Every structure is written in C-alpha cells, then in structure tokens.
Coordinates of C-alpha atoms (C1' of nucleotides) in Angstrom, one line a residue:
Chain A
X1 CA 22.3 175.7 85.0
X2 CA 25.3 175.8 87.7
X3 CA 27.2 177.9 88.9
X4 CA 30.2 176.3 87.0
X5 CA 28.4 176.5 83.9
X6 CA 29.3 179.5 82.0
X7 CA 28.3 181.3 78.6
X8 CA 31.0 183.8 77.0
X9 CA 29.5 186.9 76.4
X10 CA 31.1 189.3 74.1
X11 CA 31.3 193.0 75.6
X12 CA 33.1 193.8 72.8
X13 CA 30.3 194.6 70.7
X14 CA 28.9 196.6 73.3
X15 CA 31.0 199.3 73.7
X16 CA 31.1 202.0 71.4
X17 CA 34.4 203.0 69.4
X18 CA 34.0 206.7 70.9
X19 CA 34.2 205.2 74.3
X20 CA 37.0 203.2 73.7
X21 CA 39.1 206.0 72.4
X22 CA 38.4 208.0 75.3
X23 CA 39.5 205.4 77.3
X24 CA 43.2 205.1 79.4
X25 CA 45.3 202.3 79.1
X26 CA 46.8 201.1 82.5
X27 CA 48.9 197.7 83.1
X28 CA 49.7 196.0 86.2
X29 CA 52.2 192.9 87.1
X30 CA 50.9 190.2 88.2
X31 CA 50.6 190.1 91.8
X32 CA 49.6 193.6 92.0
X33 CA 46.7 195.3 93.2
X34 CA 43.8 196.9 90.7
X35 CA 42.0 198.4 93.4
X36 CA 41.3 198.1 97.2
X37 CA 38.1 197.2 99.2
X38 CA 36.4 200.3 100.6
X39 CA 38.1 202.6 97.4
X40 CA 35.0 204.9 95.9
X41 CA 35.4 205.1 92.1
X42 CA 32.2 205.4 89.1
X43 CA 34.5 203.4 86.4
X44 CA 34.6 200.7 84.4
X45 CA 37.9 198.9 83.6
X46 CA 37.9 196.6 80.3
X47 CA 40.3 193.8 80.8
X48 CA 42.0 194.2 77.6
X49 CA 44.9 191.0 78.7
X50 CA 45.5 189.0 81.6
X51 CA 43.1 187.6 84.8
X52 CA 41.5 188.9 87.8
X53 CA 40.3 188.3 90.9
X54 CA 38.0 189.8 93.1
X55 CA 39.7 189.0 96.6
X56 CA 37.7 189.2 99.6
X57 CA 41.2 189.7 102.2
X58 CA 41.0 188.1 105.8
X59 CA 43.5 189.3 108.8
X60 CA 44.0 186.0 109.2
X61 CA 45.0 185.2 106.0
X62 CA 42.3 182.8 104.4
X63 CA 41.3 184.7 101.6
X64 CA 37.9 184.0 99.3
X65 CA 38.6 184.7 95.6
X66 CA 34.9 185.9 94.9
X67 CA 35.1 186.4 90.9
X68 CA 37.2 185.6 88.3
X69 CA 36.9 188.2 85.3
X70 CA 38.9 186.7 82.4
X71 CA 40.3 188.4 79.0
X72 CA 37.3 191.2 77.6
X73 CA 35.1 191.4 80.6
X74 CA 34.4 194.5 82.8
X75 CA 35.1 194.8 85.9
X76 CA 33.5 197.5 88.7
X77 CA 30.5 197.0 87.3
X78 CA 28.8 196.3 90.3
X79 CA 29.9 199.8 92.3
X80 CA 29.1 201.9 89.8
X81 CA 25.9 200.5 89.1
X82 CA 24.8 200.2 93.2
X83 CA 27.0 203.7 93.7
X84 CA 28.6 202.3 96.8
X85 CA 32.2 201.4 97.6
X86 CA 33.9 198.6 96.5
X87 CA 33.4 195.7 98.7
X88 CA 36.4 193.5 98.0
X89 CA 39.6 194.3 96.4
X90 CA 41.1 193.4 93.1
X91 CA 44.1 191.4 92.4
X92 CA 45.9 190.8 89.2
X93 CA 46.2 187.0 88.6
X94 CA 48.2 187.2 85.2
X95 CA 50.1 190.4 83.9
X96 CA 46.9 192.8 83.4
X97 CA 46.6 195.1 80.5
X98 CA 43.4 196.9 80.3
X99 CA 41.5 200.0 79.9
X100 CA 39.8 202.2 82.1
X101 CA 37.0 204.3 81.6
X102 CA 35.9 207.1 83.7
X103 CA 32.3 207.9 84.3
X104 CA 30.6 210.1 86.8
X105 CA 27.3 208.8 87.3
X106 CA 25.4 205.5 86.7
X107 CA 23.0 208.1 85.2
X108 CA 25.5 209.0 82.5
X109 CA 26.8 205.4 81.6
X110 CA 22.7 204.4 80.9
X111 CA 22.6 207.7 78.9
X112 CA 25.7 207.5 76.5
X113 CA 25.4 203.9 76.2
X114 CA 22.3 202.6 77.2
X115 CA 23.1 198.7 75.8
X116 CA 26.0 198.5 78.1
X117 CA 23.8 199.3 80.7
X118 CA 21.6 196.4 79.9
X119 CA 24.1 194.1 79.4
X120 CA 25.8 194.9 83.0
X121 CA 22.3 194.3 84.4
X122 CA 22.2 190.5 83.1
X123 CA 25.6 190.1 83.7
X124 CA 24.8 191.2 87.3
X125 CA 22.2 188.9 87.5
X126 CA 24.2 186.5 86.3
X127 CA 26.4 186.7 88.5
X128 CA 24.1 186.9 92.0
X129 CA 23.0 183.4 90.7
X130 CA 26.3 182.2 90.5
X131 CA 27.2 183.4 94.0
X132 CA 23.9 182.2 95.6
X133 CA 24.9 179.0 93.9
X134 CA 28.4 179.0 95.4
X135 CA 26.9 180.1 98.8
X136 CA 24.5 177.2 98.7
X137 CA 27.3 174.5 97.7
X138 CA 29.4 175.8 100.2
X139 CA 27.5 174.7 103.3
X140 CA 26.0 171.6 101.5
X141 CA 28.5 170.0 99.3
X142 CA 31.5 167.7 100.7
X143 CA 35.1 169.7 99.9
X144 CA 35.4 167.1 96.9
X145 CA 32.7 168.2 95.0
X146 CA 33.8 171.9 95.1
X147 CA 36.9 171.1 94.1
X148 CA 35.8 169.4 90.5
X149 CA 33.2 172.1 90.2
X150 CA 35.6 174.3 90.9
X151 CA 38.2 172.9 88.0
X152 CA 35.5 173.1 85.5
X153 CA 34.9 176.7 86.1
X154 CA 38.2 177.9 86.2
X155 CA 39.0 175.8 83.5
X156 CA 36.5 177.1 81.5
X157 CA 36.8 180.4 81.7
X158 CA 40.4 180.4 80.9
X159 CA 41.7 177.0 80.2
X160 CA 45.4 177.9 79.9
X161 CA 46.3 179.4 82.7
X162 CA 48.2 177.2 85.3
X163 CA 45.7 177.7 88.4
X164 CA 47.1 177.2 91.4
X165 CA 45.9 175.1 95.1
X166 CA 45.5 178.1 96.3
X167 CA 43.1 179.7 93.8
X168 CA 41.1 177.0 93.9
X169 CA 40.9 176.5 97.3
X170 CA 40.3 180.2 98.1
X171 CA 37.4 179.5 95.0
X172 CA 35.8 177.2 97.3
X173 CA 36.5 177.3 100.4
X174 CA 39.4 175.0 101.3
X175 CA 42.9 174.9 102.1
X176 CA 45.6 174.2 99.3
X177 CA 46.9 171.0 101.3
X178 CA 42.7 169.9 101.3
X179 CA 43.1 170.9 97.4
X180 CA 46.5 168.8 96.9
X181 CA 44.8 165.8 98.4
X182 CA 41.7 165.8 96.4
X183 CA 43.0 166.3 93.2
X184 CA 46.0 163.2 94.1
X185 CA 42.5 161.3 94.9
X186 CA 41.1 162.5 91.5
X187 CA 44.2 161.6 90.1
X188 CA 44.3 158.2 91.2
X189 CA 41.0 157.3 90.5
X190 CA 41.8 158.7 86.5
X191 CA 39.5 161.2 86.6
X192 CA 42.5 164.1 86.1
X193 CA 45.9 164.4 85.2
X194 CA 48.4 166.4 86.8
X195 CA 51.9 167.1 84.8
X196 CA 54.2 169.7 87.1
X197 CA 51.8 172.6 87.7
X198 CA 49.0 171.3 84.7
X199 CA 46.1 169.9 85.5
X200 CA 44.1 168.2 82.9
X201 CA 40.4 167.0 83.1
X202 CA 40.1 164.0 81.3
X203 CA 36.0 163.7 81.2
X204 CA 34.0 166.7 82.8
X205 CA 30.9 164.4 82.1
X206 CA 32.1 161.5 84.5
X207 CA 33.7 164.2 86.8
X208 CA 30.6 165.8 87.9
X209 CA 28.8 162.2 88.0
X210 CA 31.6 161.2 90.8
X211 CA 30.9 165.2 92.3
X212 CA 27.2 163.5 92.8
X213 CA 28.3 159.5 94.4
X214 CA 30.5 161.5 96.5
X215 CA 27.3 163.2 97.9
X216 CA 25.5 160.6 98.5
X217 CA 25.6 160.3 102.5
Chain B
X1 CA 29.1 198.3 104.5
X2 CA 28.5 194.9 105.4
X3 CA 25.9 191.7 104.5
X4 CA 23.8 192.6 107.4
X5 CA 23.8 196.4 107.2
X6 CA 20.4 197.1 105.4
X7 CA 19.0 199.8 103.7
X8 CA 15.2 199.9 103.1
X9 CA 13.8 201.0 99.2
X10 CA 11.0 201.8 99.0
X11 CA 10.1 200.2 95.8
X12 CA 6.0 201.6 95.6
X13 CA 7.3 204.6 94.7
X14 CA 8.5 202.6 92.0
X15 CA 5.6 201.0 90.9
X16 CA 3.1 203.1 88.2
X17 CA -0.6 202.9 89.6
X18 CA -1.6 201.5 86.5
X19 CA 0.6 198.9 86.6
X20 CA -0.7 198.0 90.3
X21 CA -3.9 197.7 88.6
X22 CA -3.0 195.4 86.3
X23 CA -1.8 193.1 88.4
X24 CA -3.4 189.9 90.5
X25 CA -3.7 189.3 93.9
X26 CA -2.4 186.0 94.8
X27 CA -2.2 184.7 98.4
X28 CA 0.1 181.5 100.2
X29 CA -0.1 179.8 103.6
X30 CA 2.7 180.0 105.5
X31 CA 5.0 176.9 104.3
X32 CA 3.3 176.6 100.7
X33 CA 5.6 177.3 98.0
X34 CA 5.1 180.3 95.2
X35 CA 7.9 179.1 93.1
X36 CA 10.4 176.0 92.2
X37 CA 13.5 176.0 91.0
X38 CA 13.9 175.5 87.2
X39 CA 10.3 176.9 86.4
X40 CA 10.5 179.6 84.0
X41 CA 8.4 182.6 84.1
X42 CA 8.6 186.5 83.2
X43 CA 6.8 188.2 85.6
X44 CA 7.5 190.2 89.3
X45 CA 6.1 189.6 92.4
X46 CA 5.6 192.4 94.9
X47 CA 4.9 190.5 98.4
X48 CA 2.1 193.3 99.8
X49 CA 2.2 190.9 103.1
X50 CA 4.6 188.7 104.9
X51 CA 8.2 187.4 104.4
X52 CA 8.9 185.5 101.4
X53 CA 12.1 183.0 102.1
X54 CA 14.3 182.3 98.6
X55 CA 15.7 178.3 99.3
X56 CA 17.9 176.0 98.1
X57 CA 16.6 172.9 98.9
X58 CA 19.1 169.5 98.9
X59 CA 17.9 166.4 98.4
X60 CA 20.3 165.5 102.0
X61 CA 17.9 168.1 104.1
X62 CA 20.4 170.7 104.4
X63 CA 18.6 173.8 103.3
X64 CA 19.9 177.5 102.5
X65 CA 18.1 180.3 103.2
X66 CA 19.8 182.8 100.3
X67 CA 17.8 185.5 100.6
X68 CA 14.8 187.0 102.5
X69 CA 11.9 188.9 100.8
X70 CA 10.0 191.1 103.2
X71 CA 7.3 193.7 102.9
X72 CA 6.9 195.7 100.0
X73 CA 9.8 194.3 97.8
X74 CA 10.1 192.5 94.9
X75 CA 10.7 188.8 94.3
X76 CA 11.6 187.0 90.7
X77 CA 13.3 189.9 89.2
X78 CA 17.1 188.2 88.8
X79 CA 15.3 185.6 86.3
X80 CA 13.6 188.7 84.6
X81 CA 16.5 190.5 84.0
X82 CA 18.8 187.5 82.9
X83 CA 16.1 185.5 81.2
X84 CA 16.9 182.3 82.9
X85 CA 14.8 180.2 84.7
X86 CA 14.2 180.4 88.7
X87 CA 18.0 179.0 90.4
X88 CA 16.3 178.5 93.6
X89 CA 12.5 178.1 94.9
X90 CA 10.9 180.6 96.5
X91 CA 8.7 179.7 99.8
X92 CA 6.5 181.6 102.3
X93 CA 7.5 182.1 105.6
X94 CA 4.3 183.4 106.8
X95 CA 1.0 184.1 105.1
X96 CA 1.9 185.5 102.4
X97 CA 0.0 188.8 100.1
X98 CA 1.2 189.7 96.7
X99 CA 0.9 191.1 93.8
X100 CA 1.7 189.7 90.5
X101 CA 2.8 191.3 87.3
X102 CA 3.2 189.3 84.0
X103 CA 5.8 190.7 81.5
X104 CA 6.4 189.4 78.1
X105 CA 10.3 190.3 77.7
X106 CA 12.8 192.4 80.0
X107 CA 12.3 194.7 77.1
X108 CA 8.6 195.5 78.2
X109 CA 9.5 196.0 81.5
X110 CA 12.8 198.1 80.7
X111 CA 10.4 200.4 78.4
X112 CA 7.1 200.7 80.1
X113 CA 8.7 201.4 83.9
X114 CA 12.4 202.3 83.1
X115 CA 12.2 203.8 86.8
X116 CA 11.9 200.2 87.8
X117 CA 14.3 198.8 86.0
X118 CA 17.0 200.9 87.1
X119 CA 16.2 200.2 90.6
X120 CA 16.2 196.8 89.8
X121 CA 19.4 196.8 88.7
X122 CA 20.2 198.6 91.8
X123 CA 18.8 195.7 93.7
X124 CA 20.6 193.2 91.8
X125 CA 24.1 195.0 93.0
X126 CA 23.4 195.2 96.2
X127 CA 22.4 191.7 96.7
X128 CA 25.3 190.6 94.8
X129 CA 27.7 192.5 96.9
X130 CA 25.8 190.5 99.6
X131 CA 26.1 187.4 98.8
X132 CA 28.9 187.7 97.8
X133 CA 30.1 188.9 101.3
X134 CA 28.4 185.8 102.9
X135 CA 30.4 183.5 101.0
X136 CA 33.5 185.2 102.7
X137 CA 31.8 185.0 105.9
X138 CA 30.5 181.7 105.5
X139 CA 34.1 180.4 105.2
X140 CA 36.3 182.6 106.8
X141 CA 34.3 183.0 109.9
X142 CA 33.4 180.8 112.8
X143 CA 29.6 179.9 113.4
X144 CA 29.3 182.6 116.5
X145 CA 29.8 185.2 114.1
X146 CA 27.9 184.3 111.3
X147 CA 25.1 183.5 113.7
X148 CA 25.7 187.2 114.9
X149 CA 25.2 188.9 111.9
X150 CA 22.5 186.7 111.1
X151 CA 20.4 187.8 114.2
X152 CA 21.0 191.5 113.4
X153 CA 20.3 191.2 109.6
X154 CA 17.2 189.5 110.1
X155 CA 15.7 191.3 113.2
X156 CA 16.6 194.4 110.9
X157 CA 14.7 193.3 107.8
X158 CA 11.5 192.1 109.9
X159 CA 11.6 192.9 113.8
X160 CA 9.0 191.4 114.4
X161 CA 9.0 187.9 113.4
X162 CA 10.0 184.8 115.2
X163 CA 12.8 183.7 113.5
X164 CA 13.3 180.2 113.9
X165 CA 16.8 178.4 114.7
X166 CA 16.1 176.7 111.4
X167 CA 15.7 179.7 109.6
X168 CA 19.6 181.3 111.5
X169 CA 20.9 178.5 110.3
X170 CA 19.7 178.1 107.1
X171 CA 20.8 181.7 106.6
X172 CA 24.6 181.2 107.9
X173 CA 25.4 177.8 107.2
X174 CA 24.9 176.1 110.5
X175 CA 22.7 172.7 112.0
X176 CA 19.7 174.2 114.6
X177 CA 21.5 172.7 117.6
X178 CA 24.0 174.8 116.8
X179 CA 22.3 177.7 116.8
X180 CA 21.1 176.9 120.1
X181 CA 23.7 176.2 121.7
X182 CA 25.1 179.8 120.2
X183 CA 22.0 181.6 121.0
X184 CA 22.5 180.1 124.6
X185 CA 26.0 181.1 125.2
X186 CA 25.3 184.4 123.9
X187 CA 22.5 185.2 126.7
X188 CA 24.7 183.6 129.5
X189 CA 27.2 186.2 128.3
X190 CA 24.5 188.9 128.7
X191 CA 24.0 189.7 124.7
X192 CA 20.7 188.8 124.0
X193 CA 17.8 187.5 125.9
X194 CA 15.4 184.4 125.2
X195 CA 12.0 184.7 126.5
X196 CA 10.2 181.3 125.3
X197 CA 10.7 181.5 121.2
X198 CA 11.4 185.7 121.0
X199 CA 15.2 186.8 121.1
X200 CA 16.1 190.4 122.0
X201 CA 19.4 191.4 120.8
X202 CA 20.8 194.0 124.2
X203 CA 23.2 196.0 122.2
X204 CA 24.1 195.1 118.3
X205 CA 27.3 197.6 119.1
X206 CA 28.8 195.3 122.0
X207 CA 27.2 191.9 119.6
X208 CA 29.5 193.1 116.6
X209 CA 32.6 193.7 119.2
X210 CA 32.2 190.4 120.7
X211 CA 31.6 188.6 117.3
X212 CA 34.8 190.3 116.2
X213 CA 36.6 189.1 119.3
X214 CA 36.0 185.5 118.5
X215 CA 37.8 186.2 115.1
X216 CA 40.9 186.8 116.7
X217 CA 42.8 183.5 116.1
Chain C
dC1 C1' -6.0 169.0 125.3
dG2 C1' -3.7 166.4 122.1
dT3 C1' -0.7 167.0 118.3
dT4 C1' 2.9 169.0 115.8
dA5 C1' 6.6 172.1 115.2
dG6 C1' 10.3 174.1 117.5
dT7 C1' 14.0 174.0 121.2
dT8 C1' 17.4 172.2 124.3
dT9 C1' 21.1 169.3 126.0
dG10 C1' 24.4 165.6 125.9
dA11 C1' 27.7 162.2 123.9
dG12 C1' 30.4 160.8 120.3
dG13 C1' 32.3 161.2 115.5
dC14 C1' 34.5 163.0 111.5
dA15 C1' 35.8 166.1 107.6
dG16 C1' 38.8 169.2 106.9
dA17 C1' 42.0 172.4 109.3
dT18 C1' 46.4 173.0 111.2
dC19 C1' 51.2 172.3 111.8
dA20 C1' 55.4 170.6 110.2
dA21 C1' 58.9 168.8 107.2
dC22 C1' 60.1 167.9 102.7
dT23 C1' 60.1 168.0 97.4
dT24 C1' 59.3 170.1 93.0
dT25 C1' 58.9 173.8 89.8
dG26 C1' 60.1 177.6 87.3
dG27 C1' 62.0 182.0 86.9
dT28 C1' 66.3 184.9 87.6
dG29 C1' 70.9 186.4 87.3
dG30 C1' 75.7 185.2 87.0
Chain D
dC1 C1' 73.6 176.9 80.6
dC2 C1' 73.6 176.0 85.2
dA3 C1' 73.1 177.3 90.1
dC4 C1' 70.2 179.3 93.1
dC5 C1' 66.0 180.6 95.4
dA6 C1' 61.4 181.7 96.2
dA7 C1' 57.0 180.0 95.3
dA8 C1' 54.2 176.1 94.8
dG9 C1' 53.1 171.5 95.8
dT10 C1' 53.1 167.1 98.6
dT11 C1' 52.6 164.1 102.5
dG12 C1' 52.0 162.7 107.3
dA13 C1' 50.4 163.4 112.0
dT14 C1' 47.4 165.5 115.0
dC15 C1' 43.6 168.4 116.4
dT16 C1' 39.0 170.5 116.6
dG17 C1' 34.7 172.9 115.5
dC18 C1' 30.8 171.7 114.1
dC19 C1' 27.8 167.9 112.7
dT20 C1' 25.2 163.9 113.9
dC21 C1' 22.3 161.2 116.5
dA22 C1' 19.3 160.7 120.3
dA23 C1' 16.1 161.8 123.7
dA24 C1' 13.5 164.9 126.4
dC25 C1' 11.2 169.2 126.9
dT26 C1' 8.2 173.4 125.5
dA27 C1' 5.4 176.4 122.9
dA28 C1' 1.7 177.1 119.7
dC29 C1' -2.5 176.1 117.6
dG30 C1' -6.8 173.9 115.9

DNA sequence: CGTTAGTTTGAGGCAGATCAACTTTGGTGG
DNA sequence: CCACCAAAGTTGATCTGCCTCAAACTAACG
C-alpha cells in the first residue's frame, strides 16, 4: 500500500438526499480560486464536475500541489473536522461544478449524519498516510521515481485529464524542465508514450520495477 | 498556524478509567522497536513514558522521522481508524511506558468511547494539515529553515530531550553533517547555543525572522 | 577506562535547479 | 477555416546547495 495506490470510494452513498437538497450549487472556471489559505469556513463542498487542487502557494513561486480531489469527493473536510483555518488554498484544475454545504459545527455534521462523519475520518486517515508517504519519498527517492509514481497516481485518479509538467512537478517536488526530461528518458526507454500533451503509460507493472533499479545506489 | 506551532491535548481526559484498566502495561528500551511497517493490528497505544519516534526506514539508510509521539498521547490510531495495516514502524526514542488497548473493529472503539473517537479524528486533521505543510516546506524551503522549525517543533513537544542531529534531520529531510554545520552557523550568529550535546534556542521570535530571511531569493 | 554513539570539519562531487532560447499546442476571434 | 497568441513543452549550458566520503574528536555509559 503506497501512496500512489488508490481505492475509489463512493461518497455518494453517504450523503443523505435531504442534505443534498439543501445544498448550493456554485461553479468556477478553471484557473480560478475555490478558497484561500488562512479563510475560516465549517463546509463541505461536493465536487459535483471537474478537478482540484489543494495548492500550498510560495512567494517565490514553486508551488506544492498537496491533494488532488477528483469528480464526487469532498473537499474541506479536514477544517471543519480540526475547526481551524484552512491551511492551503484551493484551485480549480478543470471547470468545477459542485455543491456546497453549509454546516456550523463539526458537532452538527456527526449529529445529522453521523456515517459521513465516519467516512471523513478514514478518508482523513487515509489521507495522512498518503502524505507521510509522499513526505518520506520526497527526501529518499531520486526525482525519477516520483515522477512515475507520480503518473500512476494522477493517472489513476482521473485518467483523462491532460496533466500538465507542472502538476506533476509541483506533485512531487520538481521543476517542469526536471519533469520534461524524465518523461523524454521514460519515453526513450518505452516505458511511456507522449502524443502532444497525452501521456500514455504503457506497463505500470514494469514502470514501478524501473522506479526501484533506479534506486538502487 | 504552522507545522511547528503545537497545541498540547490532553488525551487522559479522554480515556474512561475502565478502559485504563483494561489495558496492559508494556515497556521498550530506548532503540527497540514497538511496531513494523505492514503488521496489522487493532488496538491504541497510550505512551505513559518517553518519546515514541514514527519511521520510515529505507533500505539506502536514509531514514524519516514523520512524526513524534510524546507523553501522554496516542500512537496506532491512523491504522484503527482506516483499517489498514501500520505505513511506517514505530520506534522508541527513549525508554519507553505504555499502555495498550486491544479493539476488535473501529466500531468498538467509535461506540464504547465516542469521546475518543472524535478526538481522534481531531488528531488525524491536525497531523494531516502537518504533514502536509512539511511536504511544502520540505521542498520549497532551504535546509536552514527546515532545520529551524525543526529545533522549535521538537524542543516544544519535549524540552527536555537531547535531540540528536540524526533525529533534526530525519525530521526535515537533511544528512547530520548538515545539521551541524546549520546548528553551527546558527550559534556563530548568536541564535542558539551548544553546550556539549544540549542546544538552547535564544529567541524562537528572532529564529523565525532569520529563517524567513534566508527565504528571500 | 574502554567502547560505542554522536559530533565536527574539510574536500570534492553531483542531481536537480536555474537561466535562456526556441518549438509546439490548442484555443480564440476575425 | 486560418491566423494569431498565450500557455505549455523542449533542449542545452551552467550553477549550486546539499550530499557523500573520510577522518578526527567528544560525550556518555556500563
């Protein structure tokens, strides 16, 4: 179990049809910001369409994409449940449709809909193994490596979108010319193939063997 | 609200007196390990004495430090609540006291101390929004800082231990020379002092400033 | 007091960043 | 449909922060 490797759940069937309805619909273009680092809000947004990113912003410009939260996963789970701010900001990646529900205490989501509330606690544990796993691959693993595991996790969670050598650099921690050269490696060594802006993996089984030579002194 | 800003919890409050009681007492040299990665187990571990270190060992020697466990908190609860098995190995930085609870599902625990299990999740958010934060640092920031916020982080959860330059570095993603040669630079520039293996941080105020100076470009 | 773990300092190397110039892609409006 | 343009990608040259290796020193502990 990696960081890359990832099981869909379905929120869906966790949230009730009342709650729904009382929900708003909001949409933003892509390139647009959902919410800003430091912003205080007890909500939960339901990404109805699109992708987004939880952006960690530098002043100097190398941002860290954090999360990804693909088509039917929440997002702000994580303030509301710790009630503090947010602590990075949130950037459509696509167009975003989704919808927003208002809540006014942690105490009243795990009242009114007390799976939810269960389900956000595995998906937050979840996800602190997935960063710890990222934060541990970061310091250890060659830039290589990160990219492929990188590919497979983007990839996986939404395998149609055209991500760019940015995303995936600011996924793990590299610069998109340090992305463009690894992937023209991958390339030709017939592990991937790029056509314009797609990039297809042709084995993820013999892609993460190569991730492992590679770290071998 | 950053990675190294700490609040305490008191999690005894937490914990029922008859669950105390059912617990065992288990007790670890200093360097012994409690857990491994990839073991599976449902229970909670509430360290009564000493620091608990959460690793992620590589076979190349470069070791992360993702999280500490100090006095009076809880260790093994992300596996709990997700029902996976451990993602990193858990080891004792000193002698270690604690207290062991066994669980049978995150169901027992969620209906026997639902107290708990809300502070839990609690927990979980607050961690994530930590690591999650070190994975900005760890890439966005150069090795003065992170070794910076490491000092203050770790003096903060236990003043009183000797951190090692291991330990810094295994926290931030730096070698032990480097840490060194940090640590020395910082007390020839009057922000901390070494006195044999002790380090007393002057001012975290003017250590924050300065970290944030060497940002800048 | 010897042994082991931790610290310090120096010299040299390298992975990946940075800078710069150029090409390709894809969306937009005329 | 094509021309245009901004955004994304590529490629090369150079630089540098931190790692690596090595060797000596110091603290802690049975």
């Amino acid at each position: 179990m990696n960081f890359y490797e990832s099981k869909k759940v379905n929120i869906l069937e966790q949230l009730p049809l009342g709650l729904i309805e009382k929900g708003s619909l909001k949409t933003f273009e892509k390139g647009k910001i959902l919410y800003r680092k430091g912003e205080q809000d007890k909500g939960l947004n339901f990404i109805k369409k699109g992708i987004v990113g939880l952006m960690g912003f530098s002043v100097s410009g190398d941002d860290t994409l954090l999360r990804v939260i693909g088509e039917r996963n929440l997002l702000g789970y994580r303030s509301l449940l710790s009630s503090e701010s947010y602590h990075a900001s949130a950037l459509a990646l696509t167009d975003v449709e989704l919808i927003y529900f208002k809540f006014d205490s942690v105490q009243q989501l795990q009242h009114e809909v007390p799976e939810l509330h269960n389900l956000l606690t595995q998906t937050l544990a979840v996800d602190l193994r997935r960063a710890e796993q990222r934060l541990k691959d970061i310091t250890g693993k060659r830039v290589i490596s990160r990219v492929i595991e990188t590919l497979i996790y983007l990839k996986q969670i939404h395998p149609d979108h055209p991500w760019t050598r940015r995303e995936i650099g600011e996924f793990c921690g590299a610069r998109t010319e340090t992305v463009t050269r690894t992937l023209s490696k991958l390339e030709r060594d017939g592990y991937i193939q790029k056509s314009g802006r797609e990039i297809k993996l042709n084995d993820i089984g013999k892609l993460l063997e190569f991730s492992e030579q590679c770290e071998i002194f």
